[in-house]
Amino acid sequence: MVSGAPNGRSGQRLGQVVLDELKERLLDGRYEAGARLSIEELKAEFGVSKQPVMDALRRLETVGIVEIIPQSGCRVAVYSLQEVRDFFKLFGRSEGELAAAAAARRTDEQLRALEDVWQRTEDLGAGPDPETRRRGYRGLNREFHLTIHRMAHSRIMAELSERMWDMSDFFIATFGSARLMADAVRERNHDHDVIRHAIRSRKAEVARVAMESHIVGTLDLFT
């Protein structure tokens, strides 16, 4: 339960708390596609009025991971497998452009940060617990790619990519296979190894192709 009256700045903070928690649940696969999200139940759970809940749901709808249905309520977004395929093909192209820019513009300090997160992901992949690997990979994978975004030194490219990353995590968690994701950590991090070597060597075209292949290869996680 969230304490405090939902008005003014307090209301904005409450809305952010609700947003952050709902987004985490959606990106972690705790709701099935098409599942109904009860506004009344969310109000009671968070101890807030309707406004912070609706504000959070509207923002999640702009991302594309929930759908507000007039006079009916809200549900987790539903997509066809073809739409998921189309998304990852488009996403691969955009991330490929970012990787190419990163190879041309990265600093040595940023490269060290990239290699650090790669090593932590490698260590995670050697762990024995599948659920720990699955959950841990989502955070480390996002950190790896965000580091590449910073290397590109292009705010417009990074900001446009952020929404697509939320969609990617949502698709993997909601429509993908948790078992396949847990088992694929080392293979996925091998892709990261190829990408980081291309960026280290400032081979922009190699980085572009490797990144696009890596992103499109995410489709192997869907059964």
PDB file of C-alpha atoms in Angstrom:
ATOM      1  CA  MET A   1       0.000   0.000   0.000  1.00  0.00           C
ATOM      2  CA  VAL A   2       1.199   3.491  -0.832  1.00  0.00           C
ATOM      3  CA  SER A   3       0.561   6.118   1.832  1.00  0.00           C
ATOM      4  CA  GLY A   4      -0.261   9.773   1.264  1.00  0.00           C
ATOM      5  CA  ALA A   5      -2.936  11.821  -0.462  1.00  0.00           C
ATOM      6  CA  PRO A   6      -2.826  11.691  -4.253  1.00  0.00           C
ATOM      7  CA  ASN A   7      -2.834  15.415  -5.092  1.00  0.00           C
ATOM      8  CA  GLY A   8      -0.261  17.835  -6.516  1.00  0.00           C
ATOM      9  CA  ARG A   9       3.302  16.622  -6.384  1.00  0.00           C
ATOM     10  CA  SER A  10       2.277  13.870  -3.976  1.00  0.00           C
ATOM     11  CA  GLY A  11      -0.161  12.571  -6.573  1.00  0.00           C
ATOM     12  CA  GLN A  12       2.562  12.619  -9.213  1.00  0.00           C
ATOM     13  CA  ARG A  13       4.852  10.594  -6.947  1.00  0.00           C
ATOM     14  CA  LEU A  14       2.102   8.076  -6.231  1.00  0.00           C
ATOM     15  CA  GLY A  15       1.425   7.728  -9.933  1.00  0.00           C
ATOM     16  CA  GLN A  16       5.121   7.059 -10.542  1.00  0.00           C
ATOM     17  CA  VAL A  17       5.169   4.366  -7.845  1.00  0.00           C
ATOM     18  CA  VAL A  18       2.164   2.649  -9.419  1.00  0.00           C
ATOM     19  CA  LEU A  19       3.671   3.018 -12.894  1.00  0.00           C
ATOM     20  CA  ASP A  20       7.045   1.588 -11.892  1.00  0.00           C
ATOM     21  CA  GLU A  21       5.517  -1.428 -10.151  1.00  0.00           C
ATOM     22  CA  LEU A  22       3.028  -2.257 -12.912  1.00  0.00           C
ATOM     23  CA  LYS A  23       5.693  -1.838 -15.573  1.00  0.00           C
ATOM     24  CA  GLU A  24       8.053  -4.163 -13.704  1.00  0.00           C
ATOM     25  CA  ARG A  25       5.337  -6.809 -13.437  1.00  0.00           C
ATOM     26  CA  LEU A  26       4.522  -6.544 -17.134  1.00  0.00           C
ATOM     27  CA  LEU A  27       8.150  -6.689 -18.246  1.00  0.00           C
ATOM     28  CA  ASP A  28       8.769  -9.655 -15.937  1.00  0.00           C
ATOM     29  CA  GLY A  29       5.874 -11.664 -17.382  1.00  0.00           C
ATOM     30  CA  ARG A  30       3.716 -11.739 -14.262  1.00  0.00           C
ATOM     31  CA  TYR A  31       0.575 -11.059 -16.304  1.00  0.00           C
ATOM     32  CA  GLU A  32      -0.551 -13.143 -19.262  1.00  0.00           C
ATOM     33  CA  ALA A  33      -1.415 -11.500 -22.579  1.00  0.00           C
ATOM     34  CA  GLY A  34      -5.050 -10.419 -22.498  1.00  0.00           C
ATOM     35  CA  ALA A  35      -5.277 -10.591 -18.693  1.00  0.00           C
ATOM     36  CA  ARG A  36      -7.722  -8.100 -17.216  1.00  0.00           C
ATOM     37  CA  LEU A  37      -6.235  -5.412 -14.986  1.00  0.00           C
ATOM     38  CA  SER A  38      -8.879  -4.384 -12.473  1.00  0.00           C
ATOM     39  CA  ILE A  39      -8.678  -0.690 -11.655  1.00  0.00           C
ATOM     40  CA  GLU A  40     -10.581  -1.237  -8.416  1.00  0.00           C
ATOM     41  CA  GLU A  41      -8.228  -4.015  -7.335  1.00  0.00           C
ATOM     42  CA  LEU A  42      -5.179  -1.901  -8.180  1.00  0.00           C
ATOM     43  CA  LYS A  43      -6.607   1.026  -6.207  1.00  0.00           C
ATOM     44  CA  ALA A  44      -7.044  -1.223  -3.188  1.00  0.00           C
ATOM     45  CA  GLU A  45      -3.641  -2.857  -3.549  1.00  0.00           C
ATOM     46  CA  PHE A  46      -1.726   0.422  -3.784  1.00  0.00           C
ATOM     47  CA  GLY A  47      -3.990   2.333  -1.418  1.00  0.00           C
ATOM     48  CA  VAL A  48      -4.513   5.194  -3.863  1.00  0.00           C
ATOM     49  CA  SER A  49      -7.387   6.888  -5.654  1.00  0.00           C
ATOM     50  CA  LYS A  50      -8.356   6.102  -9.234  1.00  0.00           C
ATOM     51  CA  GLN A  51      -6.286   8.938 -10.737  1.00  0.00           C
ATOM     52  CA  PRO A  52      -2.756   7.577 -10.089  1.00  0.00           C
ATOM     53  CA  VAL A  53      -3.825   4.160 -11.384  1.00  0.00           C
ATOM     54  CA  MET A  54      -5.324   5.606 -14.565  1.00  0.00           C
ATOM     55  CA  ASP A  55      -2.302   7.856 -15.119  1.00  0.00           C
ATOM     56  CA  ALA A  56      -0.023   4.823 -14.885  1.00  0.00           C
ATOM     57  CA  LEU A  57      -2.184   2.743 -17.223  1.00  0.00           C
ATOM     58  CA  ARG A  58      -2.352   5.542 -19.812  1.00  0.00           C
ATOM     59  CA  ARG A  59       1.422   5.817 -19.838  1.00  0.00           C
ATOM     60  CA  LEU A  60       1.754   2.056 -20.226  1.00  0.00           C
ATOM     61  CA  GLU A  61      -0.736   2.197 -23.081  1.00  0.00           C
ATOM     62  CA  THR A  62       1.482   4.703 -24.917  1.00  0.00           C
ATOM     63  CA  VAL A  63       4.314   2.170 -24.638  1.00  0.00           C
ATOM     64  CA  GLY A  64       2.025  -0.464 -26.150  1.00  0.00           C
ATOM     65  CA  ILE A  65       1.939  -3.012 -23.347  1.00  0.00           C
ATOM     66  CA  VAL A  66      -1.589  -2.451 -22.019  1.00  0.00           C
ATOM     67  CA  GLU A  67      -4.859  -1.552 -23.695  1.00  0.00           C
ATOM     68  CA  ILE A  68      -7.520   0.654 -22.105  1.00  0.00           C
ATOM     69  CA  ILE A  69     -10.965  -0.369 -23.328  1.00  0.00           C
ATOM     70  CA  PRO A  70     -13.635   2.365 -22.963  1.00  0.00           C
ATOM     71  CA  GLN A  71     -16.508   1.402 -20.654  1.00  0.00           C
ATOM     72  CA  SER A  72     -14.817  -1.925 -19.984  1.00  0.00           C
ATOM     73  CA  GLY A  73     -11.488  -1.484 -18.215  1.00  0.00           C
ATOM     74  CA  CYS A  74      -7.921  -2.402 -19.037  1.00  0.00           C
ATOM     75  CA  ARG A  75      -6.109  -5.523 -20.193  1.00  0.00           C
ATOM     76  CA  VAL A  76      -2.588  -6.625 -20.998  1.00  0.00           C
ATOM     77  CA  ALA A  77      -1.921  -6.017 -24.686  1.00  0.00           C
ATOM     78  CA  VAL A  78      -2.286  -8.904 -27.136  1.00  0.00           C
ATOM     79  CA  TYR A  79      -0.201  -9.254 -30.301  1.00  0.00           C
ATOM     80  CA  SER A  80      -0.033 -11.854 -33.036  1.00  0.00           C
ATOM     81  CA  LEU A  81       3.170 -13.798 -33.641  1.00  0.00           C
ATOM     82  CA  GLN A  82       3.503 -12.008 -36.982  1.00  0.00           C
ATOM     83  CA  GLU A  83       3.403  -8.645 -35.209  1.00  0.00           C
ATOM     84  CA  VAL A  84       6.108  -9.838 -32.825  1.00  0.00           C
ATOM     85  CA  ARG A  85       8.255 -10.930 -35.783  1.00  0.00           C
ATOM     86  CA  ASP A  86       7.735  -7.581 -37.507  1.00  0.00           C
ATOM     87  CA  PHE A  87       8.715  -5.751 -34.340  1.00  0.00           C
ATOM     88  CA  PHE A  88      12.018  -7.572 -33.874  1.00  0.00           C
ATOM     89  CA  LYS A  89      12.986  -7.071 -37.518  1.00  0.00           C
ATOM     90  CA  LEU A  90      12.421  -3.325 -37.164  1.00  0.00           C
ATOM     91  CA  PHE A  91      14.075  -3.251 -33.748  1.00  0.00           C
ATOM     92  CA  GLY A  92      17.110  -5.051 -35.131  1.00  0.00           C
ATOM     93  CA  ARG A  93      17.631  -2.388 -37.776  1.00  0.00           C
ATOM     94  CA  SER A  94      17.438   0.473 -35.286  1.00  0.00           C
ATOM     95  CA  GLU A  95      19.765  -1.202 -32.781  1.00  0.00           C
ATOM     96  CA  GLY A  96      22.164  -1.985 -35.615  1.00  0.00           C
ATOM     97  CA  GLU A  97      22.390   1.726 -36.407  1.00  0.00           C
ATOM     98  CA  LEU A  98      23.119   2.484 -32.756  1.00  0.00           C
ATOM     99  CA  ALA A  99      25.860  -0.152 -32.635  1.00  0.00           C
ATOM    100  CA  ALA A 100      27.480   1.259 -35.773  1.00  0.00           C
ATOM    101  CA  ALA A 101      27.428   4.756 -34.287  1.00  0.00           C
ATOM    102  CA  ALA A 102      28.854   3.390 -31.033  1.00  0.00           C
ATOM    103  CA  ALA A 103      31.771   1.789 -32.867  1.00  0.00           C
ATOM    104  CA  ALA A 104      32.641   5.128 -34.438  1.00  0.00           C
ATOM    105  CA  ARG A 105      32.119   7.339 -31.378  1.00  0.00           C
ATOM    106  CA  ARG A 106      32.797   5.316 -28.218  1.00  0.00           C
ATOM    107  CA  THR A 107      35.323   6.354 -25.588  1.00  0.00           C
ATOM    108  CA  ASP A 108      37.783   4.071 -23.836  1.00  0.00           C
ATOM    109  CA  GLU A 109      35.941   4.590 -20.548  1.00  0.00           C
ATOM    110  CA  GLN A 110      32.660   3.515 -22.133  1.00  0.00           C
ATOM    111  CA  LEU A 111      34.357   0.470 -23.614  1.00  0.00           C
ATOM    112  CA  ARG A 112      35.537  -0.562 -20.152  1.00  0.00           C
ATOM    113  CA  ALA A 113      31.962  -0.235 -18.872  1.00  0.00           C
ATOM    114  CA  LEU A 114      30.733  -2.431 -21.722  1.00  0.00           C
ATOM    115  CA  GLU A 115      33.314  -5.101 -20.988  1.00  0.00           C
ATOM    116  CA  ASP A 116      32.403  -5.035 -17.293  1.00  0.00           C
ATOM    117  CA  VAL A 117      28.727  -5.757 -17.939  1.00  0.00           C
ATOM    118  CA  TRP A 118      29.679  -8.431 -20.474  1.00  0.00           C
ATOM    119  CA  GLN A 119      31.761 -10.214 -17.820  1.00  0.00           C
ATOM    120  CA  ARG A 120      28.970 -10.014 -15.243  1.00  0.00           C
ATOM    121  CA  THR A 121      26.597 -11.541 -17.778  1.00  0.00           C
ATOM    122  CA  GLU A 122      29.117 -14.299 -18.470  1.00  0.00           C
ATOM    123  CA  ASP A 123      29.277 -15.056 -14.750  1.00  0.00           C
ATOM    124  CA  LEU A 124      25.474 -15.104 -14.549  1.00  0.00           C
ATOM    125  CA  GLY A 125      25.265 -17.599 -17.413  1.00  0.00           C
ATOM    126  CA  ALA A 126      27.451 -20.031 -15.478  1.00  0.00           C
ATOM    127  CA  GLY A 127      25.030 -20.062 -12.541  1.00  0.00           C
ATOM    128  CA  PRO A 128      22.969 -23.180 -11.754  1.00  0.00           C
ATOM    129  CA  ASP A 129      19.511 -21.674 -11.146  1.00  0.00           C
ATOM    130  CA  PRO A 130      17.402 -21.107 -14.304  1.00  0.00           C
ATOM    131  CA  GLU A 131      15.121 -18.494 -12.730  1.00  0.00           C
ATOM    132  CA  THR A 132      18.089 -16.502 -11.439  1.00  0.00           C
ATOM    133  CA  ARG A 133      19.603 -16.578 -14.923  1.00  0.00           C
ATOM    134  CA  ARG A 134      16.354 -15.494 -16.575  1.00  0.00           C
ATOM    135  CA  ARG A 135      15.665 -12.609 -14.213  1.00  0.00           C
ATOM    136  CA  GLY A 136      19.280 -11.500 -14.011  1.00  0.00           C
ATOM    137  CA  TYR A 137      19.743 -11.489 -17.758  1.00  0.00           C
ATOM    138  CA  ARG A 138      16.963  -8.981 -18.343  1.00  0.00           C
ATOM    139  CA  GLY A 139      18.683  -6.360 -16.212  1.00  0.00           C
ATOM    140  CA  LEU A 140      22.197  -7.051 -17.466  1.00  0.00           C
ATOM    141  CA  ASN A 141      21.076  -7.250 -21.081  1.00  0.00           C
ATOM    142  CA  ARG A 142      19.392  -3.851 -20.800  1.00  0.00           C
ATOM    143  CA  GLU A 143      22.530  -2.433 -19.151  1.00  0.00           C
ATOM    144  CA  PHE A 144      24.722  -3.789 -21.966  1.00  0.00           C
ATOM    145  CA  HIS A 145      22.593  -2.212 -24.654  1.00  0.00           C
ATOM    146  CA  LEU A 146      22.133   1.077 -22.767  1.00  0.00           C
ATOM    147  CA  THR A 147      25.912   1.325 -22.553  1.00  0.00           C
ATOM    148  CA  ILE A 148      26.045   1.019 -26.337  1.00  0.00           C
ATOM    149  CA  HIS A 149      23.375   3.713 -26.624  1.00  0.00           C
ATOM    150  CA  ARG A 150      25.568   6.059 -24.577  1.00  0.00           C
ATOM    151  CA  MET A 151      28.517   5.262 -26.827  1.00  0.00           C
ATOM    152  CA  ALA A 152      26.528   6.503 -29.818  1.00  0.00           C
ATOM    153  CA  HIS A 153      26.385   9.991 -28.262  1.00  0.00           C
ATOM    154  CA  SER A 154      23.002  10.588 -29.879  1.00  0.00           C
ATOM    155  CA  ARG A 155      20.171  11.528 -27.550  1.00  0.00           C
ATOM    156  CA  ILE A 156      17.544  11.235 -30.286  1.00  0.00           C
ATOM    157  CA  MET A 157      18.589   7.682 -31.180  1.00  0.00           C
ATOM    158  CA  ALA A 158      18.719   6.583 -27.539  1.00  0.00           C
ATOM    159  CA  GLU A 159      15.341   8.099 -26.631  1.00  0.00           C
ATOM    160  CA  LEU A 160      13.605   6.520 -29.615  1.00  0.00           C
ATOM    161  CA  SER A 161      15.103   3.159 -28.693  1.00  0.00           C
ATOM    162  CA  GLU A 162      13.923   3.230 -25.062  1.00  0.00           C
ATOM    163  CA  ARG A 163      10.265   2.503 -25.856  1.00  0.00           C
ATOM    164  CA  MET A 164      11.298  -0.337 -28.159  1.00  0.00           C
ATOM    165  CA  TRP A 165      13.320  -1.906 -25.346  1.00  0.00           C
ATOM    166  CA  ASP A 166      10.255  -1.927 -23.122  1.00  0.00           C
ATOM    167  CA  MET A 167       8.325  -3.626 -25.921  1.00  0.00           C
ATOM    168  CA  SER A 168      11.118  -6.149 -26.435  1.00  0.00           C
ATOM    169  CA  ASP A 169      11.219  -7.108 -22.750  1.00  0.00           C
ATOM    170  CA  PHE A 170       7.417  -7.313 -22.701  1.00  0.00           C
ATOM    171  CA  PHE A 171       7.321  -9.629 -25.715  1.00  0.00           C
ATOM    172  CA  ILE A 172      10.027 -11.907 -24.318  1.00  0.00           C
ATOM    173  CA  ALA A 173       8.386 -12.134 -20.889  1.00  0.00           C
ATOM    174  CA  THR A 174       4.796 -12.456 -22.095  1.00  0.00           C
ATOM    175  CA  PHE A 175       5.064 -14.463 -25.306  1.00  0.00           C
ATOM    176  CA  GLY A 176       8.499 -16.080 -25.089  1.00  0.00           C
ATOM    177  CA  SER A 177       9.680 -19.199 -23.282  1.00  0.00           C
ATOM    178  CA  ALA A 178      11.139 -18.682 -19.788  1.00  0.00           C
ATOM    179  CA  ARG A 179      13.008 -21.977 -20.084  1.00  0.00           C
ATOM    180  CA  LEU A 180      14.556 -21.041 -23.424  1.00  0.00           C
ATOM    181  CA  MET A 181      15.565 -17.635 -22.062  1.00  0.00           C
ATOM    182  CA  ALA A 182      17.245 -19.165 -19.017  1.00  0.00           C
ATOM    183  CA  ASP A 183      19.101 -21.677 -21.195  1.00  0.00           C
ATOM    184  CA  ALA A 184      20.145 -19.079 -23.782  1.00  0.00           C
ATOM    185  CA  VAL A 185      22.051 -16.649 -21.547  1.00  0.00           C
ATOM    186  CA  ARG A 186      25.522 -17.826 -22.567  1.00  0.00           C
ATOM    187  CA  GLU A 187      24.588 -18.008 -26.246  1.00  0.00           C
ATOM    188  CA  ARG A 188      23.098 -14.510 -26.125  1.00  0.00           C
ATOM    189  CA  ASN A 189      26.191 -13.232 -24.348  1.00  0.00           C
ATOM    190  CA  HIS A 190      28.349 -14.792 -27.070  1.00  0.00           C
ATOM    191  CA  ASP A 191      26.519 -12.441 -29.451  1.00  0.00           C
ATOM    192  CA  HIS A 192      27.395  -9.613 -27.075  1.00  0.00           C
ATOM    193  CA  ASP A 193      31.031 -10.701 -27.275  1.00  0.00           C
ATOM    194  CA  VAL A 194      31.030 -10.366 -31.068  1.00  0.00           C
ATOM    195  CA  ILE A 195      29.367  -6.949 -30.800  1.00  0.00           C
ATOM    196  CA  ARG A 196      31.782  -5.633 -28.167  1.00  0.00           C
ATOM    197  CA  HIS A 197      34.810  -6.771 -30.162  1.00  0.00           C
ATOM    198  CA  ALA A 198      33.491  -4.953 -33.236  1.00  0.00           C
ATOM    199  CA  ILE A 199      32.914  -1.803 -31.185  1.00  0.00           C
ATOM    200  CA  ARG A 200      36.367  -2.086 -29.593  1.00  0.00           C
ATOM    201  CA  SER A 201      37.932  -2.369 -33.068  1.00  0.00           C
ATOM    202  CA  ARG A 202      35.783   0.521 -34.373  1.00  0.00           C
ATOM    203  CA  LYS A 203      34.363  -1.725 -37.110  1.00  0.00           C
ATOM    204  CA  ALA A 204      31.029   0.013 -37.585  1.00  0.00           C
ATOM    205  CA  GLU A 205      29.619  -2.258 -40.285  1.00  0.00           C
ATOM    206  CA  VAL A 206      30.545  -5.433 -38.405  1.00  0.00           C
ATOM    207  CA  ALA A 207      28.885  -4.014 -35.281  1.00  0.00           C
ATOM    208  CA  ARG A 208      25.768  -3.119 -37.260  1.00  0.00           C
ATOM    209  CA  VAL A 209      25.370  -6.569 -38.793  1.00  0.00           C
ATOM    210  CA  ALA A 210      26.157  -8.401 -35.542  1.00  0.00           C
ATOM    211  CA  MET A 211      23.672  -6.329 -33.576  1.00  0.00           C
ATOM    212  CA  GLU A 212      20.871  -6.725 -36.104  1.00  0.00           C
ATOM    213  CA  SER A 213      21.436 -10.495 -36.188  1.00  0.00           C
ATOM    214  CA  HIS A 214      21.445 -10.612 -32.375  1.00  0.00           C
ATOM    215  CA  ILE A 215      18.152  -8.737 -32.042  1.00  0.00           C
ATOM    216  CA  VAL A 216      16.352 -10.675 -34.774  1.00  0.00           C
ATOM    217  CA  GLY A 217      17.694 -13.874 -33.200  1.00  0.00           C
ATOM    218  CA  THR A 218      15.516 -13.105 -30.184  1.00  0.00           C
ATOM    219  CA  LEU A 219      12.698 -14.713 -32.165  1.00  0.00           C
ATOM    220  CA  ASP A 220      14.274 -18.099 -31.396  1.00  0.00           C
ATOM    221  CA  LEU A 221      12.963 -17.655 -27.839  1.00  0.00           C
ATOM    222  CA  PHE A 222       9.364 -17.827 -29.031  1.00  0.00           C
ATOM    223  CA  THR A 223       7.695 -21.218 -29.355  1.00  0.00           C
TER     224      THR A 223
END
